[in-house]
Amino acid sequence: MRTPKQRDASKFGLDKLPAEIYFTSFDEAAHESAKQPSLRGQLHHIRKAFDALEIDGILCVDGRPTIFFKNFSLPLTRAEINQEQRRCWNQGVATLLVLRDP
């Protein structure tokens, strides 16, 4: 399995999104949850996504994780793509997974 590159919102063209909807770490989401009560109930899922799935970013809509972003430094094979999709699907949180490779 290939390892993701360092978290970077600009890699996905999301660097201009407001900090309250796009997070590149659990700590960012936890900090924002003080201002967004709806986000507090999702912190467990957000932590699990960053830790277990090793994603690079989460876009939240109405305080819910909706899109997971993951960046790779090497091209992915179809089997690796399928494995990442299954891991995301099994978590049952985000409705969309965006994988970026060269």
Short mmCIF file of C-alpha atoms in Angstrom, two decimals:
data_model
loop_
_atom_site.label_atom_id
_atom_site.label_comp_id
_atom_site.label_asym_id
_atom_site.label_seq_id
_atom_site.Cartn_x
_atom_site.Cartn_y
_atom_site.Cartn_z
CA MET A 1 0.00 0.00 0.00
CA ARG A 2 1.30 3.42 -0.90
CA THR A 3 1.54 6.06 1.77
CA PRO A 4 -0.20 9.42 1.45
CA LYS A 5 1.80 12.63 1.09
CA GLN A 6 1.79 15.33 3.71
CA ARG A 7 -1.64 16.92 4.21
CA ASP A 8 -2.07 19.92 1.93
CA ALA A 9 -5.40 21.49 0.95
CA SER A 10 -3.88 23.21 -2.10
CA LYS A 11 -3.19 19.81 -3.69
CA PHE A 12 -6.95 19.41 -4.07
CA GLY A 13 -7.61 23.05 -4.99
CA LEU A 14 -9.37 23.58 -1.65
CA ASP A 15 -7.02 26.07 -0.02
CA LYS A 16 -9.57 28.89 -0.42
CA LEU A 17 -12.36 27.07 1.43
CA PRO A 18 -13.37 28.50 4.80
CA ALA A 19 -11.63 26.89 7.75
CA GLU A 20 -15.00 25.99 9.26
CA ILE A 21 -15.88 23.45 6.56
CA TYR A 22 -12.55 21.93 5.40
CA PHE A 23 -10.21 20.29 7.89
CA THR A 24 -6.74 18.89 7.35
CA SER A 25 -6.39 17.46 10.87
CA PHE A 26 -8.47 16.30 13.79
CA ASP A 27 -7.16 19.21 15.87
CA GLU A 28 -8.59 21.72 13.38
CA ALA A 29 -12.00 20.03 13.56
CA ALA A 30 -11.90 19.83 17.36
CA HIS A 31 -11.04 23.53 17.60
CA GLU A 32 -13.86 24.46 15.21
CA SER A 33 -16.37 22.30 17.12
CA ALA A 34 -16.37 24.91 19.90
CA LYS A 35 -18.09 27.26 17.43
CA GLN A 36 -20.18 24.63 15.64
CA PRO A 37 -22.20 22.44 18.03
CA SER A 38 -23.34 20.22 15.13
CA LEU A 39 -19.70 19.29 14.51
CA ARG A 40 -19.17 18.02 18.06
CA GLY A 41 -21.22 14.89 17.46
CA GLN A 42 -19.02 14.02 14.48
CA LEU A 43 -15.62 14.35 16.17
CA HIS A 44 -15.34 10.61 16.82
CA HIS A 45 -15.84 9.88 13.12
CA ILE A 46 -13.44 12.64 12.12
CA ARG A 47 -10.72 11.34 14.45
CA LYS A 48 -11.21 7.80 13.12
CA ALA A 49 -10.96 9.02 9.52
CA PHE A 50 -7.67 10.82 10.12
CA ASP A 51 -6.19 8.03 12.25
CA ALA A 52 -7.46 4.80 10.67
CA LEU A 53 -7.99 5.88 7.06
CA GLU A 54 -5.04 8.32 7.02
CA ILE A 55 -6.96 10.81 4.93
CA ASP A 56 -5.59 14.23 4.07
CA GLY A 57 -8.73 16.30 4.43
CA ILE A 58 -12.42 16.30 5.22
CA LEU A 59 -15.06 18.60 3.79
CA CYS A 60 -18.02 18.95 6.13
CA VAL A 61 -21.49 20.06 5.05
CA ASP A 62 -23.82 21.19 7.83
CA GLY A 63 -21.32 19.89 10.39
CA ARG A 64 -21.18 16.38 8.89
CA PRO A 65 -18.18 14.78 7.21
CA THR A 66 -19.23 14.52 3.57
CA ILE A 67 -16.10 14.20 1.43
CA PHE A 68 -12.81 12.52 2.34
CA PHE A 69 -9.66 13.51 0.44
CA LYS A 70 -6.54 11.40 0.19
CA ASN A 71 -3.37 12.22 -1.74
CA PHE A 72 -0.81 9.69 -2.99
CA SER A 73 2.70 10.27 -4.30
CA LEU A 74 2.67 7.27 -6.65
CA PRO A 75 0.04 6.03 -9.10
CA LEU A 76 -2.56 3.71 -7.61
CA THR A 77 -3.53 0.36 -9.04
CA ARG A 78 -7.16 -0.61 -9.47
CA ALA A 79 -6.80 -2.99 -6.49
CA GLU A 80 -5.49 -0.18 -4.27
CA ILE A 81 -8.31 2.11 -5.34
CA ASN A 82 -10.84 -0.59 -4.53
CA GLN A 83 -9.24 -1.18 -1.13
CA GLU A 84 -9.37 2.54 -0.26
CA GLN A 85 -13.00 2.70 -1.35
CA ARG A 86 -13.90 -0.31 0.84
CA ARG A 87 -12.13 1.16 3.86
CA CYS A 88 -14.03 4.44 3.44
CA TRP A 89 -17.33 2.67 2.78
CA ASN A 90 -16.92 0.48 5.86
CA GLN A 91 -16.57 3.55 8.05
CA GLY A 92 -20.01 4.65 6.81
CA VAL A 93 -19.52 8.38 7.26
CA ALA A 94 -18.55 10.27 4.11
CA THR A 95 -20.55 9.91 0.92
CA LEU A 96 -17.61 10.64 -1.37
CA LEU A 97 -13.93 9.70 -1.43
CA VAL A 98 -11.53 11.66 -3.60
CA LEU A 99 -8.21 9.97 -4.32
CA ARG A 100 -5.45 11.96 -6.00
CA ASP A 101 -2.41 10.36 -7.57
CA PRO A 102 -0.01 11.44 -10.30
#
